XYZ file of C-alpha atoms in Angstrom:
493
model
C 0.000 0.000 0.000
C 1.062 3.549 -1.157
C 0.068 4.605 2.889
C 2.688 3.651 5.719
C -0.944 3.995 8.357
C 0.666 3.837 12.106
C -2.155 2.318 14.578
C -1.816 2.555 18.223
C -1.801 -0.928 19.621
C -3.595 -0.957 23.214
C -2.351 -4.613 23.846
C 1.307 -3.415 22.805
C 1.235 0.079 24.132
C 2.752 1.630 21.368
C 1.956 2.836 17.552
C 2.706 0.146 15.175
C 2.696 0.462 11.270
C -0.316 -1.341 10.150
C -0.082 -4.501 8.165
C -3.314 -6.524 7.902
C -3.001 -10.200 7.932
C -4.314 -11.050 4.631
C -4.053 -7.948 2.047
C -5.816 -6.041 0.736
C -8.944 -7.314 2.913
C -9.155 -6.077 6.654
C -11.198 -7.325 9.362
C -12.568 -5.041 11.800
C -14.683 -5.553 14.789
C -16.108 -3.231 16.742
C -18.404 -3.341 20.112
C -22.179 -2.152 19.309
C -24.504 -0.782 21.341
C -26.722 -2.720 24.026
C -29.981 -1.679 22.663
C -32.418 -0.890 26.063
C -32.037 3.316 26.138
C -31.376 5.989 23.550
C -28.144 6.031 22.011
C -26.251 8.980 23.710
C -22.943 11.054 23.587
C -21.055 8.073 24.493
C -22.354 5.915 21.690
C -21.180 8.969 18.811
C -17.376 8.923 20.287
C -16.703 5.176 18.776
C -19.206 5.551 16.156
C -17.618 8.354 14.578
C -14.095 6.619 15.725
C -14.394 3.252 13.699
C -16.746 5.594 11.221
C -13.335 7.225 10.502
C -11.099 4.157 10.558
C -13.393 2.386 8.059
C -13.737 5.651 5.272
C -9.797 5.994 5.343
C -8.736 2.403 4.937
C -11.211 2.215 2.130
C -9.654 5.560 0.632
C -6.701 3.837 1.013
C -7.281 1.094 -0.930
C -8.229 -2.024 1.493
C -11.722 -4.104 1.110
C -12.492 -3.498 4.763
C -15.329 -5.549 6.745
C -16.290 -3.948 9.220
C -18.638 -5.946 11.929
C -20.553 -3.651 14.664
C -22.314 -6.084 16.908
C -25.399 -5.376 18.819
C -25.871 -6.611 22.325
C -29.561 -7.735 22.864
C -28.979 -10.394 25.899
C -26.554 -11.136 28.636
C -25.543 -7.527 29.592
C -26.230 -7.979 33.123
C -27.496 -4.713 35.394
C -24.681 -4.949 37.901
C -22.147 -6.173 36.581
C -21.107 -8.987 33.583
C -22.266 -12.020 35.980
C -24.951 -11.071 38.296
C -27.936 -8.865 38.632
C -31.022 -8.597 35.675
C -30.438 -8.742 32.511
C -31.124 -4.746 31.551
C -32.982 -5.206 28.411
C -35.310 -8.062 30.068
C -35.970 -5.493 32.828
C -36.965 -2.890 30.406
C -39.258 -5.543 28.821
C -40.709 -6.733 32.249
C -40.952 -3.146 33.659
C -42.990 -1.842 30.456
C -44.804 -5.127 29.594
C -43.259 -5.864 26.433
C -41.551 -8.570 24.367
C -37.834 -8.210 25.372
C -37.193 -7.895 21.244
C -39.713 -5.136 21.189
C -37.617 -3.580 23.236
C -34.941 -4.341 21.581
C -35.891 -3.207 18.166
C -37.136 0.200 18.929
C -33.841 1.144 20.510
C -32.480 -0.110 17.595
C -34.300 1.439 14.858
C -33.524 4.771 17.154
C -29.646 4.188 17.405
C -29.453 3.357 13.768
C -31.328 7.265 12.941
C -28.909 8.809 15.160
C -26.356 7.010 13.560
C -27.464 8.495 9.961
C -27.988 11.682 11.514
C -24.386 11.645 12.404
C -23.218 10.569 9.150
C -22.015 7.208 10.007
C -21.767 4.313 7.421
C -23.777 1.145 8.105
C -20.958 -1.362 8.902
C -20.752 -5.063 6.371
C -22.358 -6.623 9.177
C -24.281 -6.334 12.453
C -24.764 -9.006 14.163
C -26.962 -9.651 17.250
C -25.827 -11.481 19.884
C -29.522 -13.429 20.105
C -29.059 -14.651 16.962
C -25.294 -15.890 17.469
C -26.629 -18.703 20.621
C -25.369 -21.653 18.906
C -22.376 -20.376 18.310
C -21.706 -18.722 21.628
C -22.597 -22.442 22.777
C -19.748 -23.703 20.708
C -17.800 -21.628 21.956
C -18.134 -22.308 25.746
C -17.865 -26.061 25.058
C -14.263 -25.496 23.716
C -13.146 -23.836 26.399
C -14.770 -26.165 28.717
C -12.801 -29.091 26.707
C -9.402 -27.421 26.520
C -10.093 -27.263 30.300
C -10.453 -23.737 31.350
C -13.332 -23.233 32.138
C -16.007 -25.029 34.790
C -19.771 -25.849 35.217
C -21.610 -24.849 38.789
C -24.968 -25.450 39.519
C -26.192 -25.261 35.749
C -24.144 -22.544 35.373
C -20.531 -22.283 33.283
C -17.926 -20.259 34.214
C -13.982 -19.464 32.943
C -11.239 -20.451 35.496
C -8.953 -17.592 35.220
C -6.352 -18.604 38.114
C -5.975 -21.721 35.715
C -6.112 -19.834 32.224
C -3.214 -17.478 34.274
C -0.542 -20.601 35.287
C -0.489 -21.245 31.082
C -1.050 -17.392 29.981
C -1.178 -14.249 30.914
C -4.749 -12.354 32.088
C -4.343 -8.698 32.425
C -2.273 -8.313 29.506
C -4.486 -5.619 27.453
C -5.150 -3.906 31.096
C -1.830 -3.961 32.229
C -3.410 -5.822 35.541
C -2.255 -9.084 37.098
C -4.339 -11.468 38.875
C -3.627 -10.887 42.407
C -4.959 -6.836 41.786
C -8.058 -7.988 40.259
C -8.473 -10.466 42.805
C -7.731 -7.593 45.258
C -10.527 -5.532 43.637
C -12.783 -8.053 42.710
C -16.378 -7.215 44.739
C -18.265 -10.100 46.771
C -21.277 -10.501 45.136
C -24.689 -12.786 45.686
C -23.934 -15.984 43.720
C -20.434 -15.692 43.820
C -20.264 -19.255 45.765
C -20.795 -21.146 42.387
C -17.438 -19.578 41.561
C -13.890 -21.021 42.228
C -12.368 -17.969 42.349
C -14.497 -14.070 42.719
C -12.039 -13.044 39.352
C -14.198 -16.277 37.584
C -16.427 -14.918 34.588
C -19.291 -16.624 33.247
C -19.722 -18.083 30.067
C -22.840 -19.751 30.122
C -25.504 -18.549 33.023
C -28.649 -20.881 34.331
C -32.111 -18.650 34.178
C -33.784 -18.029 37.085
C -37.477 -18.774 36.757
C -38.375 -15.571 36.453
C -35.507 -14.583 33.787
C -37.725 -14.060 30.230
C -34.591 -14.531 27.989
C -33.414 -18.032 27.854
C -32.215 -20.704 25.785
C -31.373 -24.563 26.385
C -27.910 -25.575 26.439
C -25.956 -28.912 27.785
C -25.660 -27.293 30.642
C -29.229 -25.718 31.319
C -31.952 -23.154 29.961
C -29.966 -20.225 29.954
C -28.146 -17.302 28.500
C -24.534 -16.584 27.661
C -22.300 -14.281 29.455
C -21.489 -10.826 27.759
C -18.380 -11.204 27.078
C -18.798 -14.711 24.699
C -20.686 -12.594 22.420
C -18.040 -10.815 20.455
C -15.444 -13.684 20.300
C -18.238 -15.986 19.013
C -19.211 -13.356 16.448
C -16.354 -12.323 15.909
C -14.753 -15.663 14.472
C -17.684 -16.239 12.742
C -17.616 -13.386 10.309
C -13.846 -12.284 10.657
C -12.199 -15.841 11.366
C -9.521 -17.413 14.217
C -7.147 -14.423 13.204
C -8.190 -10.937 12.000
C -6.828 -7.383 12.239
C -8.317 -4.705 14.760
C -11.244 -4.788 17.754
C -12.263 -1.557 18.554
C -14.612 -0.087 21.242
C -14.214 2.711 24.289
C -11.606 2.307 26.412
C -14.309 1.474 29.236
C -14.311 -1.874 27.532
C -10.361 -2.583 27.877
C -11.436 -4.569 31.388
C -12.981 -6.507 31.763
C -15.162 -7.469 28.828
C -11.715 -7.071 26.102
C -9.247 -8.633 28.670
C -12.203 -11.566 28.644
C -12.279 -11.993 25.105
C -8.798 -12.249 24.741
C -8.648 -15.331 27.175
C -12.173 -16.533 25.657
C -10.175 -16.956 22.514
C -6.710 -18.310 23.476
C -8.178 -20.838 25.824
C -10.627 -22.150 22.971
C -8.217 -21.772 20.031
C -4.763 -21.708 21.491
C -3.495 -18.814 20.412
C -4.554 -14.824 20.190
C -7.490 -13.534 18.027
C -6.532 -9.808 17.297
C -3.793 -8.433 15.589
C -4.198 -4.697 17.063
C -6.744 -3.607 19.742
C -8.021 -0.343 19.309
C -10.171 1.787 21.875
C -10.820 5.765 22.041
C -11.327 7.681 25.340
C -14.173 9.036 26.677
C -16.254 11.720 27.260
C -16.753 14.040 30.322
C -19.529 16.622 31.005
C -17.756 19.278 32.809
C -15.138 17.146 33.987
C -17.333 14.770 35.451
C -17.964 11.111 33.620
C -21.921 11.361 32.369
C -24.135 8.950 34.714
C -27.851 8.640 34.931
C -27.581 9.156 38.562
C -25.559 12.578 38.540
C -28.032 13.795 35.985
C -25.506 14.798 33.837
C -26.716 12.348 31.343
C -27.655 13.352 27.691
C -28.971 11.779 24.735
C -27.921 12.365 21.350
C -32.003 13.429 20.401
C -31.734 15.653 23.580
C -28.380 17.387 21.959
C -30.362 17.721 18.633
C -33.803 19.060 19.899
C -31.813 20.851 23.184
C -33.900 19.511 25.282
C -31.785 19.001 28.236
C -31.892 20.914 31.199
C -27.639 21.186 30.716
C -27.926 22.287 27.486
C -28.279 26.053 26.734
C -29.476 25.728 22.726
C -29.883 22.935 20.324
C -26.675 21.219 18.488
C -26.873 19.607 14.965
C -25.334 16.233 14.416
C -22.620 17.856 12.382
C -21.475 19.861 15.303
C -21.426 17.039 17.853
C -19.013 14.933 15.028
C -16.768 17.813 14.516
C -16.639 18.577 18.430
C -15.820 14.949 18.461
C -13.382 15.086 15.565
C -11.295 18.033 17.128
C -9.949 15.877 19.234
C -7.988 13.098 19.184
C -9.780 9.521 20.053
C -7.151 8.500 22.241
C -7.911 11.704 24.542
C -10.428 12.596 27.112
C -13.088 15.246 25.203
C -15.265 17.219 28.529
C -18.270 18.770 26.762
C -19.529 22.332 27.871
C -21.915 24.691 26.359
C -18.927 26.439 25.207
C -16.948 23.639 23.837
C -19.753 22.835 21.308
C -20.631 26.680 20.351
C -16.616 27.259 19.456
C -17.129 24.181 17.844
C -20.283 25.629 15.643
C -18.869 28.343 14.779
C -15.568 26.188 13.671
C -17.455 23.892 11.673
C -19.720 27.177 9.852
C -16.417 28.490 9.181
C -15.487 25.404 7.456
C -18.599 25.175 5.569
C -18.251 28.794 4.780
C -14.979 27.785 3.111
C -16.363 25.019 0.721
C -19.075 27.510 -0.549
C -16.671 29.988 -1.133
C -14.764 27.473 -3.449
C -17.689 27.372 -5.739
C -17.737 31.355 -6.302
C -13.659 31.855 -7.037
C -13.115 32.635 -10.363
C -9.220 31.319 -11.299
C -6.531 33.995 -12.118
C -3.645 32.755 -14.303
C -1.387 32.055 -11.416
C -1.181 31.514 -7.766
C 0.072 33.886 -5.499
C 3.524 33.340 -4.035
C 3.439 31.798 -0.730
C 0.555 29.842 -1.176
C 1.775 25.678 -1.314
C -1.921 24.199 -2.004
C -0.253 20.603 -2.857
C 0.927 20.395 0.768
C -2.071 20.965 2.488
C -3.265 17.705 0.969
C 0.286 16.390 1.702
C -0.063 16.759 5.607
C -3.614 15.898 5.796
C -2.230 12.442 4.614
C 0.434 13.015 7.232
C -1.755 13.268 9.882
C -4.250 10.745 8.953
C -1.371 8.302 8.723
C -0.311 8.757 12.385
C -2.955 7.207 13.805
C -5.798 8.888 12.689
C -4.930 12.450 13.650
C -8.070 14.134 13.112
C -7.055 17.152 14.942
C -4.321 18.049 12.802
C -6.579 17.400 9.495
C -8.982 20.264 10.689
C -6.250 22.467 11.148
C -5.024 21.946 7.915
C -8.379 22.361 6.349
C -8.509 26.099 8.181
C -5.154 26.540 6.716
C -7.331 26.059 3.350
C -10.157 28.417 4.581
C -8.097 31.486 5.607
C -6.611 30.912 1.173
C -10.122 30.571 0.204
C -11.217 33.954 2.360
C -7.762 35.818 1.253
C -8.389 35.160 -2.488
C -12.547 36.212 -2.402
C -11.435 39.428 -0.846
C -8.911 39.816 -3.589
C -5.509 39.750 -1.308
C -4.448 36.900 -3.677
C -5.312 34.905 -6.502
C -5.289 30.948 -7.161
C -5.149 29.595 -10.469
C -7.259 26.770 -12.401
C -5.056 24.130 -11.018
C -4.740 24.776 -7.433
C -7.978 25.690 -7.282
C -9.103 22.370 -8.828
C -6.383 20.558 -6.120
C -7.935 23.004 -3.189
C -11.347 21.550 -4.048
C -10.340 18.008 -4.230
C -8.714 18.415 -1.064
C -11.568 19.768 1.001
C -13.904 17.498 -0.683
C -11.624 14.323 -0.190
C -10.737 14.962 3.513
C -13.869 17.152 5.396
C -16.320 15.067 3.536
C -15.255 11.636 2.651
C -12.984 10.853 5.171
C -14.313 12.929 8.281
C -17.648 12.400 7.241
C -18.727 16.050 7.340
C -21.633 17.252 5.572
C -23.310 20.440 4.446
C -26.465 20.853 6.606
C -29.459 22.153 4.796
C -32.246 24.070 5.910
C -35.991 22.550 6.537
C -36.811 20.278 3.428
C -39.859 22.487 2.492
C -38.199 25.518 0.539
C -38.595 27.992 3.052
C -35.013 28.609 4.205
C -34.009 29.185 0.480
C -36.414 31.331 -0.419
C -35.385 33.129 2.766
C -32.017 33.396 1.640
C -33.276 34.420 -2.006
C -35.246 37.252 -0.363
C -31.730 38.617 1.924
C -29.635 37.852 -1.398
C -32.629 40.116 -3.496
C -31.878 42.937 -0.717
C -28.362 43.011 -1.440
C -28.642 43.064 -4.963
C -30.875 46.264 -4.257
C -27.998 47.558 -1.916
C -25.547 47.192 -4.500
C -27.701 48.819 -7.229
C -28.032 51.577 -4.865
C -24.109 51.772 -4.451
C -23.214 51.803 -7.750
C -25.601 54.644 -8.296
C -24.127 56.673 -5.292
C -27.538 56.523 -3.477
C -25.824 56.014 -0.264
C -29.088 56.395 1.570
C -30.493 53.416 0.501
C -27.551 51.567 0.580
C -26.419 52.729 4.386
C -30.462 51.482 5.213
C -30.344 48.021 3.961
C -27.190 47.538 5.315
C -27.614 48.564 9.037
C -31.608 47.150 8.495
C -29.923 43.854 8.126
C -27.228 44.385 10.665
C -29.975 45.352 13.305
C -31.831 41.566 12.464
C -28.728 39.575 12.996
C -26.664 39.751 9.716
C -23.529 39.971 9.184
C -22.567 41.330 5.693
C -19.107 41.394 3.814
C -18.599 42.992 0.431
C -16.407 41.080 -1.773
C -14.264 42.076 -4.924
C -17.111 39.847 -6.716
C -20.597 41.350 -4.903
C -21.283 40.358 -0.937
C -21.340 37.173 1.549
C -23.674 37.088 4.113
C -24.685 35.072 6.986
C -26.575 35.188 10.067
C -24.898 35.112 13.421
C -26.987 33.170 16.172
């Protein structure tokens, strides 16, 4: 590949130059939602993360699949082993099916998701559909002799797994800490050891969701899920699992001794997680009521919230930063980033009105603004650094429409390319329009109508008329520029 792409490994601790196992094809897996709320600002950060990932390696050239599971049973309310399963609560609590639930979540994730601008990945799997082979997958381990049965119940016998390998490796724990911080919990007597996970869990009589296995009617532990799917689709040996870095320990560290212990050896080639976000420095929790859902961010609905934010603000917010840092949301974190991401779009549709002089002005390198977008996209998905380089684009475009310098045919062909290539294929930016029925253009027809006027009344020296339009549409909120080719507008919020 023409790309040297650096990845930061989580497993290795370190960036590594990427080299997928069987190019040009890539595997990528990447935790999913569990469907029982609305999908909030937690959901967007890996969303828009893998979203990302996925666009540039396909730039790039490689046939990515990209498998997004969805977690419909076996996420447990307390923790991964005990306490009610939280979508069969939300079913019991509101008297419905436990897939009604289920579905409706879904079909809301999956509009905030296209909201956002974020690709439908090759495959999404649920884990109810994926019993039999979450099934297989505990009788493996149980053969290859890591992993026990209790009272109907199986679970995987980490001290033992530990004497052969090594669990804590992607958390950088060892067993005696997680033993050390490992809470006593009701049921933890069918366990060997409190660090045990289950694989396989006996249903109460009460528990809706359940399934027969060798062992009883039950449901499989969380953390099976993705390393059942996850061979399934992307075989014994693919390239990168992704998720938030909440999911490092102890569902990832789980996986990764799921699938040595069945298949002897590890599954992923490069573990990949972003960090999260905080609401004023604080981590968001239903409890602190800090808490926001992505509809609540678009209809700013939300006590917290001072306005409403489209879904193209919240990705560039999220796109300013880096994944692999913390991003703390404020009221003035997402207006700066508004007004960052108007300027932006301010930039593209002043590409469409240069007209091309013969040559460019000295000074001006267009080819290497394209040059270290690559750059940064290559070291690990700098986003960051690709915005900056796209203002770097923006303050050219606004220098040559107020006739400070010129850009000819062909850098003005490469400028376009550029901003199309990198704000809207690869970050997944788009322009957003105004309601669907026609009356925000004809708005803007009427302001654009006015100016006209205004400049008639210029040219004739009727500086009356002209002064009046002008400080009439200052007064409502507009800001006006005259240009060497007429006037921009806009209206400031």
């Amino acid at each position: 590949m023409e790309h040297q792409f650096t990845i930061y490994n989580t497993l290795d601790r370190k960036k590594e130059q990427f080299v997928p196992l069987h190019a040009p094809h890539v595997g990528m897996y990447v935790c999913g939602p569990t469907v029982y709320g609305d999908a909030h600002l937690g959901h967007a950060r890996p969303a828009i993360t893998f979203d990302v990932l996925f666009r540039y390696l396909t730039h790039i050239g490689y046939k990515v699949r990209y498998v997004r599971n969805i977690t419909d049973v076996g996420h447990l309310e307390h923790d991964a082993d005990e306490g009610e399963d939280k979508i069969a609560k939300k079913a019991r609590l509101e008297e419905l099916e436990p897939m009604e639930v289920v579905q409706y979540y879904l079909n809301r994730y999956h509009k905030a998701m296209e909201e956002l601008n974020v690709l439908s990945p090759s495959i999404e799997p649920h884990a109810s559909g994926h019993i039999i082979e979450q099934i297989q997958l505990v009788q493996k381990i149980l053969d290859a002799g890591y992993a026990y049965e209790s009272e109907g119940s199986v679970y995987f016998d980490v001290a033992k797994y530990n004497k052969d390998y090594h669990y804590g490796k992607l958390s950088g724990r060892n067993l005696d800490d997680v033993l050390n911080t490992t809470r006593d919990l009701d049921g933890q007597s069918e366990k060997r050891n409190p660090a045990d996970f289950a694989l396989w869990k006996k249903a109460q009589p009460e528990h809706i969701m359940r399934w027969p296995s060798p062992w009883s009617d039950g449901f499989p532990g969380w953390h099976a899920e993705c390393t059942a799917m996850g061979r399934k689709y992307l075989g014994e040996h693919f390239d990168i699992h992704g998720g938030g870095m909440d999911l490092i320990f102890p569902h990832h560290e789980c996986e990764i001794a799921q699938s040595v212990a069945s298949q002897g050896d590890d599954m992923v080639h490069y573990w990949m997680h972003n960090n999260m976000i905080t609401i004023n420095g604080t981590k968001m929790g239903k409890s602190l009521g800090n808490f926001i859902t992505l509809d609540e961010f678009f209809t700013g609905t939300h006590k917290l919230l001072a306005q409403a934010y489209t879904p193209m603000t919240i990705r560039f917010f999220i796109l300013q930063a880096h994944y692999r840092s913390t991003v703390d949301f404020s009221n003035e974190a997402l207006q700066a980033s508004e007004k960052g991401l108007l300027r932006l779009m301010e930039a593209v549709e002043g590409l469409r009105k240069i007209t091309p002089a013969t040559a460019t002005s000295e000074g001006i390198n267009i080819k290497e603004i394209r040059e270290k977008c690559y750059e940064a996209m290559n070291d690990d998905l700098n986003t960051p650094i690709v915005i900056a380089q796209l203002f770097e684009g923006a303050r050219i475009i606004n220098n040559v429409i107020a006739g400070n310098a010129t850009i000819s045919a062909e850098d003005l062909k490469e400028l376009k390319d550029t901003f199309h290539l990198f704000c809207f294929d690869i970050m997944g930016l788009k322009e957003e329009k105004g309601s669907s029925d026609g009356r925000e253009a004809a708005y803007g027809k009427v302001v654009d109508m006015l100016l006209a006027q205004r400049m008639k009344a210029k040219a004739n020296k009727d500086w009356t008329t002209s002064d009046e339009i002008r400080n009439t549409l200052t007064a409502l909120g507009f800001e006006i520029k005259d240009t060497k080719d007429g006037f921009e507008w806009r209206l400031n919020k």
